Coordinates of C-alpha atoms (C1' of nucleotides) in Angstrom, one line a residue:
Chain E
M1 CA 0.0 0.0 0.0
F2 CA 2.2 2.8 1.2
A3 CA 5.9 2.6 1.3
T4 CA 7.4 0.9 4.3
R5 CA 8.1 3.0 7.3
Y6 CA 11.1 2.7 9.7
S7 CA 9.1 1.2 12.6
E8 CA 7.8 -1.6 10.4
Y9 CA 11.2 -2.6 9.1
V10 CA 12.7 -5.9 10.3
P11 CA 16.1 -6.8 8.8
S12 CA 16.5 -10.4 7.9
A13 CA 19.1 -12.5 9.8
S14 CA 21.4 -12.8 6.9
Q15 CA 21.6 -9.2 5.8
S16 CA 20.8 -8.7 2.2
A17 CA 22.7 -6.2 0.2
R18 CA 19.8 -3.8 0.5
A19 CA 19.8 -4.1 4.2
R20 CA 23.5 -3.5 4.4
V21 CA 23.2 -0.3 2.4
R22 CA 20.3 0.6 4.6
S23 CA 22.2 0.3 7.9
E24 CA 25.1 2.1 6.4
L25 CA 22.9 5.0 5.4
T26 CA 21.3 4.9 8.8
Q27 CA 24.8 5.3 10.3
E28 CA 25.5 8.1 7.9
I29 CA 22.4 10.0 8.9
K30 CA 23.2 9.6 12.6
G31 CA 26.7 10.8 11.8
A32 CA 25.4 13.9 10.1
A33 CA 23.0 14.5 12.9
S34 CA 25.7 14.0 15.5
A35 CA 27.9 16.6 13.7
A36 CA 25.0 19.0 13.6
L37 CA 24.5 18.4 17.3
A38 CA 28.1 19.0 18.1
R39 CA 28.0 22.2 16.0
D40 CA 24.7 23.8 17.0
G41 CA 23.2 21.9 20.0
A42 CA 20.3 19.7 20.3
V43 CA 17.5 22.3 20.7
V44 CA 18.1 23.6 17.2
L45 CA 18.8 20.2 15.6
S46 CA 16.4 19.9 12.7
L47 CA 15.6 17.1 10.3
R48 CA 15.7 19.5 7.4
G49 CA 19.1 20.6 8.4
V50 CA 20.5 17.1 8.6
A51 CA 18.9 16.3 5.2
R52 CA 20.5 19.4 3.8
D53 CA 23.9 18.4 5.0
L54 CA 23.5 15.0 3.4
G55 CA 22.1 16.4 0.1
M56 CA 18.9 14.5 0.6
A57 CA 15.2 15.5 0.5
P58 CA 13.9 16.0 4.1
S59 CA 11.2 13.4 3.5
A60 CA 13.8 10.8 2.7
L61 CA 14.8 10.7 6.4
Y62 CA 11.5 9.3 7.3
R63 CA 12.5 6.0 5.7
Y64 CA 15.1 5.7 8.5
F65 CA 13.6 7.5 11.5
A66 CA 10.0 7.8 12.4
S67 CA 10.3 11.3 13.7
R68 CA 12.7 14.0 14.9
D69 CA 12.3 12.7 18.4
E70 CA 13.3 9.2 17.4
L71 CA 16.5 10.6 15.9
L72 CA 17.2 12.5 19.0
T73 CA 16.7 9.4 21.1
E74 CA 19.3 7.6 19.1
L75 CA 21.7 10.5 19.6
I76 CA 21.1 10.5 23.3
I77 CA 21.7 6.8 23.6
D78 CA 24.9 7.1 21.5
A79 CA 26.1 9.9 23.7
Y80 CA 25.6 7.9 26.8
I81 CA 27.4 5.0 25.3
S82 CA 30.3 7.2 24.2
L83 CA 30.6 8.7 27.7
A84 CA 30.2 5.3 29.4
D85 CA 32.9 3.8 27.2
A86 CA 35.2 6.7 28.0
L87 CA 34.7 6.1 31.7
E88 CA 35.0 2.4 31.5
S89 CA 38.2 2.5 29.5
A90 CA 39.9 5.0 31.8
T91 CA 42.6 3.2 33.7
A92 CA 45.5 4.4 35.7
P93 CA 49.2 3.4 35.2
R94 CA 49.5 2.5 38.9
V95 CA 46.2 0.6 39.2
G96 CA 44.6 1.1 42.6
G97 CA 41.4 2.4 43.9
F98 CA 42.4 6.1 44.2
E99 CA 44.3 6.3 40.9
H100 CA 41.5 4.5 39.1
W101 CA 38.9 6.9 40.5
M102 CA 40.9 9.9 39.4
A103 CA 41.3 8.5 35.9
V104 CA 37.6 8.0 35.6
A105 CA 36.8 11.4 37.0
R106 CA 39.2 13.1 34.6
A107 CA 37.8 11.1 31.7
M108 CA 34.3 12.4 32.6
R109 CA 35.4 16.0 32.5
G110 CA 37.5 15.5 29.4
W111 CA 34.6 13.9 27.6
A112 CA 32.3 16.8 28.6
F113 CA 34.7 19.5 27.4
E114 CA 35.3 17.7 24.1
R115 CA 31.6 17.4 23.5
P116 CA 29.9 20.3 25.3
H117 CA 26.7 20.0 23.4
E118 CA 26.5 16.3 24.1
W119 CA 27.1 16.8 27.8
A120 CA 24.4 19.5 27.7
L121 CA 22.0 17.1 26.0
L122 CA 22.6 14.5 28.6
Y123 CA 22.8 16.5 31.8
G124 CA 21.5 20.0 30.9
S125 CA 18.0 21.2 30.7
P126 CA 15.5 18.7 29.2
V127 CA 14.7 19.4 25.6
P128 CA 11.3 21.0 25.5
G129 CA 8.6 18.8 24.1
Y130 CA 10.8 15.8 24.2
H131 CA 10.3 13.0 26.6
A132 CA 13.0 10.4 26.8
P133 CA 11.7 6.9 26.2
E134 CA 12.5 3.9 28.5
R135 CA 15.1 2.6 26.2
T136 CA 17.5 5.4 27.1
V137 CA 17.6 4.2 30.7
P138 CA 20.1 1.3 30.4
A139 CA 22.6 3.5 28.6
A140 CA 22.1 6.3 31.1
M141 CA 22.6 4.0 34.0
R142 CA 26.0 3.0 32.8
I143 CA 27.4 6.3 34.0
P144 CA 26.8 6.0 37.7
R145 CA 27.4 2.3 37.3
A146 CA 30.9 3.1 36.0
L147 CA 31.6 5.1 39.2
V148 CA 30.2 2.4 41.4
K149 CA 32.4 -0.2 39.7
V150 CA 35.5 1.6 40.7
V151 CA 34.5 1.6 44.3
E152 CA 33.5 -2.0 44.1
G153 CA 36.9 -2.8 42.6
A154 CA 38.6 -1.1 45.5
L155 CA 36.5 -3.0 48.0
A156 CA 37.3 -6.3 46.3
D157 CA 41.0 -5.4 46.4
G158 CA 40.8 -4.6 50.1
C159 CA 41.7 -0.9 49.7
L160 CA 38.5 0.8 50.5
G161 CA 38.5 2.7 53.8
D162 CA 35.7 4.1 55.9
G163 CA 35.5 7.5 54.2
T164 CA 35.2 10.8 55.9
D165 CA 31.6 11.6 55.3
P166 CA 29.3 11.2 58.3
P167 CA 27.3 8.0 58.5
A168 CA 24.0 8.2 56.8
P169 CA 20.9 8.1 58.9
P170 CA 18.4 5.3 58.2
A171 CA 16.0 7.6 56.3
A172 CA 18.7 8.4 53.8
T173 CA 19.9 4.9 53.3
A174 CA 16.4 3.6 52.9
G175 CA 15.5 6.5 50.6
V176 CA 18.2 5.7 48.1
E177 CA 17.4 2.0 47.9
P178 CA 15.4 2.1 44.6
I179 CA 18.1 3.6 42.5
L180 CA 20.7 1.2 44.1
E181 CA 18.6 -1.8 43.0
G182 CA 18.5 -0.4 39.5
L183 CA 22.3 0.0 39.2
P184 CA 22.7 -2.7 40.7
T185 CA 25.6 -2.7 43.2
T186 CA 27.0 -5.0 45.8
L187 CA 28.5 -2.1 47.8
P188 CA 27.4 -1.4 51.4
V189 CA 24.8 1.2 51.3
Q190 CA 26.9 3.8 53.0
A191 CA 29.6 3.5 50.2
A192 CA 27.0 3.4 47.5
L193 CA 25.3 6.6 48.8
G194 CA 28.7 8.2 49.0
T195 CA 29.4 7.3 45.4
L196 CA 26.1 8.7 44.2
A197 CA 26.9 11.9 46.1
A198 CA 30.3 11.9 44.3
W199 CA 28.5 11.6 41.0
E200 CA 26.5 14.7 41.9
Q201 CA 29.7 16.5 42.9
L202 CA 31.5 15.7 39.7
S203 CA 28.6 16.4 37.4
G204 CA 27.9 19.6 39.3
A205 CA 31.6 20.7 39.0
I206 CA 31.6 19.9 35.3
S207 CA 28.2 21.6 34.5
L208 CA 29.0 24.7 36.5
E209 CA 32.3 25.1 34.8
L210 CA 31.1 24.1 31.3
F211 CA 28.1 26.3 31.4
G212 CA 30.1 29.3 32.4
H213 CA 29.3 29.9 36.1
F214 CA 32.8 30.4 37.3
T215 CA 32.8 34.0 36.4
G216 CA 36.2 35.6 36.4
G217 CA 37.4 32.1 35.7
L218 CA 39.7 29.7 37.3
S219 CA 43.4 30.3 36.6
D220 CA 44.1 26.5 36.9
P221 CA 40.8 24.7 36.3
D222 CA 42.5 21.3 36.0
A223 CA 44.1 21.6 39.4
V224 CA 40.9 22.7 41.0
Y225 CA 38.9 19.8 39.5
D226 CA 41.6 17.3 40.4
Y227 CA 41.6 18.5 44.0
I228 CA 37.8 18.2 44.1
A229 CA 37.8 14.8 42.4
G230 CA 40.4 13.6 44.9
A231 CA 38.4 15.0 47.8
T232 CA 35.3 13.0 46.7
A233 CA 37.5 9.9 46.6
A234 CA 38.6 10.5 50.2
R235 CA 35.0 10.9 51.4
I236 CA 34.1 7.5 50.0
G237 CA 37.2 5.8 51.5
L238 CA 39.5 5.8 48.5
T239 CA 42.9 7.2 49.4
P240 CA 46.2 7.4 47.6
R241 CA 48.6 4.7 48.6
V242 CA 51.4 6.3 50.6
R243 CA 54.3 4.0 50.8
Chain W
M1 CA 11.8 61.0 13.5
F2 CA 10.9 57.5 14.5
A3 CA 9.2 56.6 17.7
T4 CA 11.4 56.2 20.8
R5 CA 12.9 52.8 21.4
Y6 CA 13.4 51.2 24.8
S7 CA 17.2 51.7 24.9
E8 CA 16.9 55.4 24.4
Y9 CA 14.3 55.9 27.1
V10 CA 15.5 57.7 30.3
P11 CA 12.8 58.2 32.9
S12 CA 12.9 61.6 34.7
A13 CA 13.7 61.7 38.4
S14 CA 10.2 62.8 39.3
Q15 CA 8.2 60.1 37.5
S16 CA 5.5 61.6 35.2
A17 CA 2.2 59.8 35.0
R18 CA 3.3 58.5 31.6
A19 CA 6.5 57.1 33.1
R20 CA 4.6 55.5 35.9
V21 CA 2.2 53.7 33.4
R22 CA 5.2 52.7 31.4
S23 CA 7.0 51.0 34.2
E24 CA 3.8 49.3 35.3
L25 CA 3.4 47.9 31.9
T26 CA 7.0 46.9 31.7
Q27 CA 6.4 44.9 34.9
E28 CA 3.2 43.4 33.4
I29 CA 5.1 42.3 30.3
K30 CA 7.8 40.7 32.5
G31 CA 5.1 39.0 34.5
A32 CA 3.5 37.5 31.5
A33 CA 6.9 36.5 30.2
S34 CA 7.8 34.9 33.5
A35 CA 4.5 33.0 33.5
A36 CA 5.2 31.8 30.0
L37 CA 8.7 30.8 31.1
A38 CA 7.3 28.9 34.1
R39 CA 4.8 27.2 31.8
D40 CA 6.8 26.3 28.7
G41 CA 10.5 26.9 29.4
A42 CA 13.0 29.5 28.1
V43 CA 13.8 27.9 24.8
V44 CA 10.3 28.2 23.5
L45 CA 9.7 31.6 25.1
S46 CA 8.5 33.9 22.3
L47 CA 7.7 37.6 22.1
R48 CA 4.7 36.8 20.0
G49 CA 3.4 34.4 22.6
V50 CA 3.9 37.0 25.4
A51 CA 2.1 39.6 23.3
R52 CA -0.7 37.2 22.7
D53 CA -1.1 36.5 26.4
L54 CA -1.3 40.2 27.0
G55 CA -3.7 40.9 24.1
M56 CA -1.2 43.2 22.5
A57 CA 0.3 43.4 19.1
P58 CA 3.7 41.7 18.9
S59 CA 5.3 44.9 17.7
A60 CA 4.1 46.8 20.8
L61 CA 6.7 44.9 23.0
Y62 CA 9.5 46.7 21.1
R63 CA 8.6 49.8 23.0
Y64 CA 9.7 48.1 26.2
F65 CA 12.4 45.7 25.2
A66 CA 14.8 46.0 22.3
S67 CA 14.7 42.3 21.5
R68 CA 13.8 38.9 22.6
D69 CA 17.2 38.5 24.1
E70 CA 16.9 41.6 26.2
L71 CA 13.6 40.3 27.7
L72 CA 15.4 37.0 28.4
T73 CA 18.2 38.8 30.1
E74 CA 15.7 40.5 32.4
L75 CA 14.1 37.2 33.2
I76 CA 17.5 35.7 34.0
I77 CA 18.4 38.5 36.3
D78 CA 15.0 38.4 38.0
A79 CA 15.4 34.6 38.5
Y80 CA 18.9 35.1 40.1
I81 CA 17.5 37.8 42.4
S82 CA 14.6 35.6 43.4
L83 CA 16.9 32.6 44.2
A84 CA 19.4 34.8 46.0
D85 CA 16.6 36.3 48.1
A86 CA 15.3 32.9 48.9
L87 CA 18.8 31.8 50.1
E88 CA 19.6 35.0 52.0
S89 CA 16.3 35.0 53.8
A90 CA 16.7 31.3 54.9
T91 CA 17.3 31.2 58.6
A92 CA 17.2 28.5 61.1
P93 CA 15.3 28.5 64.4
R94 CA 18.4 27.6 66.3
V95 CA 20.8 29.9 64.7
G96 CA 24.2 28.3 64.2
G97 CA 26.5 27.5 61.4
F98 CA 25.3 24.1 60.7
E99 CA 21.6 24.8 61.0
H100 CA 21.9 27.9 58.9
W101 CA 23.7 26.0 56.2
M102 CA 21.0 23.4 56.1
A103 CA 18.3 26.0 55.9
V104 CA 20.1 27.6 52.9
A105 CA 20.7 24.3 51.2
R106 CA 17.0 23.4 51.6
A107 CA 15.9 26.7 50.3
M108 CA 18.0 26.2 47.2
R109 CA 16.4 22.9 46.4
G110 CA 13.0 24.2 47.4
W111 CA 13.3 27.1 45.0
A112 CA 14.5 24.8 42.2
F113 CA 11.6 22.5 42.5
E114 CA 9.1 25.3 42.7
R115 CA 10.5 26.9 39.6
P116 CA 12.0 24.1 37.5
H117 CA 12.2 26.1 34.3
E118 CA 13.9 29.0 36.1
W119 CA 16.4 26.6 37.6
A120 CA 17.0 25.2 34.1
L121 CA 17.4 28.6 32.7
L122 CA 20.0 29.5 35.2
Y123 CA 21.9 26.2 35.6
G124 CA 20.9 24.1 32.7
S125 CA 22.1 24.2 29.1
P126 CA 22.9 27.6 27.7
V127 CA 20.0 28.9 25.5
P128 CA 21.3 28.5 21.9
G129 CA 22.0 31.8 20.2
Y130 CA 21.8 33.7 23.5
H131 CA 24.9 35.1 25.1
A132 CA 24.4 36.4 28.7
P133 CA 25.6 40.0 28.9
E134 CA 27.9 41.3 31.7
R135 CA 25.0 42.8 33.7
T136 CA 23.8 39.3 34.7
V137 CA 27.0 38.7 36.6
P138 CA 26.4 40.6 39.8
A139 CA 23.0 38.8 40.2
A140 CA 24.6 35.4 39.4
M141 CA 27.3 35.9 41.9
R142 CA 24.9 36.4 44.8
I143 CA 24.2 32.6 44.8
P144 CA 27.7 31.4 45.7
R145 CA 28.1 34.5 47.8
A146 CA 25.1 33.5 49.9
L147 CA 26.8 30.1 50.6
V148 CA 30.1 31.8 51.4
K149 CA 28.3 34.2 53.8
V150 CA 27.0 31.3 55.9
V151 CA 30.5 30.0 56.3
E152 CA 31.9 33.5 57.1
G153 CA 29.2 33.8 59.7
A154 CA 30.2 30.6 61.3
L155 CA 33.8 31.6 61.3
A156 CA 32.9 34.9 62.9
D157 CA 31.0 33.1 65.6
G158 CA 33.9 30.8 66.2
C159 CA 32.0 27.6 65.3
L160 CA 33.9 26.7 62.1
G161 CA 36.0 23.6 62.4
D162 CA 38.7 22.3 60.2
G163 CA 36.5 20.2 57.9
T164 CA 37.1 16.7 56.7
D165 CA 38.2 17.3 53.2
P166 CA 41.9 16.9 52.5
P167 CA 44.0 20.1 52.4
A168 CA 44.1 21.6 49.0
P169 CA 47.5 21.6 47.2
P170 CA 49.0 25.0 46.2
A171 CA 48.0 24.6 42.5
A172 CA 44.3 24.3 43.5
T173 CA 44.3 27.1 46.0
A174 CA 46.0 29.3 43.5
G175 CA 43.8 28.2 40.7
V176 CA 40.6 29.2 42.4
E177 CA 41.9 32.7 43.3
P178 CA 40.2 34.7 40.5
I179 CA 36.7 33.7 41.4
L180 CA 37.3 34.2 45.1
E181 CA 38.3 37.8 44.4
G182 CA 35.1 38.3 42.5
L183 CA 32.9 37.1 45.2
P184 CA 34.6 38.5 47.4
T185 CA 35.3 36.6 50.6
T186 CA 37.3 36.9 53.7
L187 CA 37.4 33.2 54.2
P188 CA 40.7 31.3 54.3
V189 CA 41.2 29.8 50.9
Q190 CA 40.8 26.2 52.1
A191 CA 37.3 27.0 53.4
A192 CA 36.4 29.1 50.4
L193 CA 37.4 26.3 48.0
G194 CA 35.4 23.9 50.1
T195 CA 32.4 26.1 49.9
L196 CA 32.7 26.3 46.1
A197 CA 32.9 22.5 46.0
A198 CA 29.8 22.4 48.2
W199 CA 28.0 24.7 45.7
E200 CA 28.9 22.2 43.0
Q201 CA 27.6 19.4 45.1
L202 CA 24.3 21.0 45.9
S203 CA 23.7 22.2 42.4
G204 CA 24.7 18.8 41.0
A205 CA 22.3 17.1 43.4
I206 CA 19.5 19.4 42.5
S207 CA 20.1 19.2 38.7
L208 CA 20.4 15.5 38.6
E209 CA 17.2 15.0 40.6
L210 CA 15.3 17.7 38.8
F211 CA 16.3 16.7 35.3
G212 CA 15.3 13.1 36.0
H213 CA 18.5 11.2 36.3
F214 CA 17.6 9.3 39.4
T215 CA 15.9 6.6 37.4
G216 CA 13.8 4.3 39.5
G217 CA 13.5 7.3 41.9
L218 CA 14.4 7.9 45.4
S219 CA 11.8 6.7 47.9
D220 CA 12.8 9.6 50.3
P221 CA 14.4 12.3 48.2
D222 CA 14.2 14.8 51.0
A223 CA 16.1 12.6 53.4
V224 CA 18.8 11.8 50.8
Y225 CA 19.3 15.5 50.0
D226 CA 19.4 16.4 53.7
Y227 CA 22.1 13.9 54.3
I228 CA 24.1 15.1 51.4
A229 CA 23.7 18.8 52.4
G230 CA 24.8 17.9 55.9
A231 CA 27.8 16.0 54.6
T232 CA 28.9 19.0 52.6
A233 CA 28.7 21.1 55.8
A234 CA 30.9 18.6 57.7
R235 CA 33.5 18.7 54.9
I236 CA 33.8 22.5 55.3
G237 CA 33.9 22.4 59.0
L238 CA 30.3 23.2 60.0
T239 CA 29.0 20.6 62.4
P240 CA 25.8 20.3 64.4
R241 CA 26.2 21.5 68.0
V242 CA 26.0 18.5 70.2
R243 CA 25.4 19.6 73.8
Chain J
dT1 C1' -6.8 78.8 30.9
dG2 C1' -6.3 77.8 26.2
dT3 C1' -3.8 76.7 22.1
dA4 C1' 0.0 74.6 19.1
dC5 C1' 3.2 71.4 18.9
dA6 C1' 6.1 67.5 20.2
dT7 C1' 6.3 63.1 22.2
dC8 C1' 4.9 58.7 22.9
dA9 C1' 2.0 54.0 22.9
dG10 C1' 0.1 50.8 20.3
dT11 C1' -1.7 48.8 15.7
dG12 C1' -1.8 46.0 11.7
dA13 C1' 0.3 44.5 7.7
dA14 C1' 4.2 42.7 5.8
dC15 C1' 8.9 40.5 5.1
dG16 C1' 11.7 36.5 5.1
dC17 C1' 12.6 32.7 7.3
dG18 C1' 12.6 27.8 9.1
dC19 C1' 10.3 23.9 10.8
dG20 C1' 8.0 18.7 10.9
dT21 C1' 5.4 15.9 8.4
dT22 C1' 2.4 13.9 4.6
dC23 C1' 1.7 12.1 0.1
dA24 C1' 1.6 10.6 -4.6
dC25 C1' 5.1 9.6 -7.7
dT26 C1' 9.2 7.4 -10.3
dG27 C1' 12.9 4.3 -10.8
dA28 C1' 15.8 0.9 -9.0
dT29 C1' 16.6 -3.4 -6.5
dG30 C1' 15.3 -7.8 -5.0
dT31 C1' 12.5 -12.3 -5.3
dA32 C1' 9.6 -16.3 -6.9
dC33 C1' 8.6 -19.2 -10.4
Chain Q
dT1 C1' 18.7 -18.1 -17.0
dG2 C1' 14.8 -15.2 -17.9
dT3 C1' 10.6 -13.0 -16.8
dA4 C1' 6.8 -10.9 -13.8
dC5 C1' 5.9 -8.9 -9.8
dA6 C1' 6.6 -7.1 -5.2
dT7 C1' 9.3 -4.3 -2.4
dC8 C1' 11.9 -0.5 -1.3
dA9 C1' 14.5 4.3 -1.6
dG10 C1' 14.3 8.7 -2.6
dT11 C1' 12.0 13.0 -4.8
dG12 C1' 9.6 17.2 -4.9
dA13 C1' 5.7 19.7 -4.0
dA14 C1' 2.6 21.0 -0.6
dC15 C1' 0.3 21.9 4.1
dG16 C1' 0.0 24.5 8.1
dC17 C1' 2.4 26.5 11.4
dG18 C1' 5.2 29.9 14.2
dC19 C1' 8.9 33.0 14.8
dG20 C1' 11.6 38.0 15.3
dT21 C1' 11.6 42.2 13.5
dT22 C1' 10.5 46.5 10.7
dC23 C1' 7.7 50.2 9.4
dA24 C1' 4.2 53.7 8.3
dC25 C1' 0.3 54.9 10.6
dT26 C1' -3.3 56.8 14.1
dG27 C1' -4.7 58.6 18.3
dA28 C1' -3.8 59.9 22.9
dT29 C1' -1.0 62.2 26.3
dG30 C1' 2.1 65.6 27.8
dT31 C1' 4.5 70.4 27.4
dA32 C1' 5.7 75.2 26.4
dC33 C1' 4.1 79.6 25.6

DNA sequence: TGTACATCAGTGAACGCGCGTTCACTGATGTAC
DNA sequence: TGTACATCAGTGAACGCGCGTTCACTGATGTAC
């Protein structure tokens, strides 16, 4: 009847030549959209603009994405994946809880400053009129999960101390349970709560700096961030090995 | 020649009736814009929409604001002022460093959740195509300044301890100097740096929660935030009085 | 107090722009016999 | 291997919408003499 739409398309197990071309073009469209996002930001990302960059008719994109929102969803998921990969592949030369934490924290800030619009898309204001569907959740959860993993690793290696933050009262430890179940984590709740707080600290530090709230500037932003990242580690119980 | 534009208008010292009407209508326009902002968010805020809400011709607004960006600037400044007022007027029944800090921290989160779009405007992604002019800076600085004041007050009252965060290395204390001069503050640099970190922690906590990153939710978000706000206080050296 | 003139507020039409999405269509590619 | 048909990709025009901003204009309000 009408031409096939994206949502109805099911690729066969053994990809035909057509299907191969199709998925290549899908990637090409996502690439152009990603470039437009990096250039102009998500709010002004338009299907027509992407089509223009590709030299296609705007209507052609509807063969690949059901709507602008669906394209945006793909970009969001890709951004989470990219950030998560950056965090998970961050390692320290002297492997140890503290150094590992620092490497991950630096990777987070490095990723944000390399891709400011992507960071803003993930952690800035929600895009008006867009509601993130459920399928973004697994990718999004990989970020706090990556932080938790570092602490879990330190615990397993026997180099996780008590931390300097005050012990959480029952209401707080109970209140945070739902999100801990979703991660999930094997950490004691005190350490898990501390890690979530550290996630807030790091993302707050990055967002305030990236979005221009350190008026007058920092003369050595790297050093300031490093100190703060190190302080979060100490609060959780990760300390540099002094030998 | 042409009719007077906003930027050329200088009200006389003794306000004429016309000037009075003018400033009233200016407020009314800002009010309608603020309502539109609260309803739909800053990105989709439009002059035409505001004019529609007021039953005016779109062109009429140009008597009061030179452009959409200028209206947005006014809204941003008003939002900073509103938040700063909320923080500065937050007091605790038992006045003391720790209780005062907690009251201010709670006021910050309370304000954000009452006005999510305003919070997003101030601390979320920058609005594309809009560049905040210099005159927003003094209002913006009142927010970290309000936090610093609490700690300064505690120091003056002799109830500021050492804090639990590790001492900052010289690179970090030097790196943060420019912004400290802009605040300004009389705090020792270690405490000032700790307060800035606390600002990052609180704003990170609020933004992550407000923008929907605690997937699965927190069963007791108030308790979690309270614990985290209290922990930041302890790191700086503000502790509850135990007597 | 009255008159002449300047200033101002607000209107309505218009300009030029961009957007998401739909739809009938033309060829090209793949598939079944 | 060849033919008939179904499937798909991509086009181009169109719909309906909203936006910021400009401009000549009409009345009303204020001011100077």
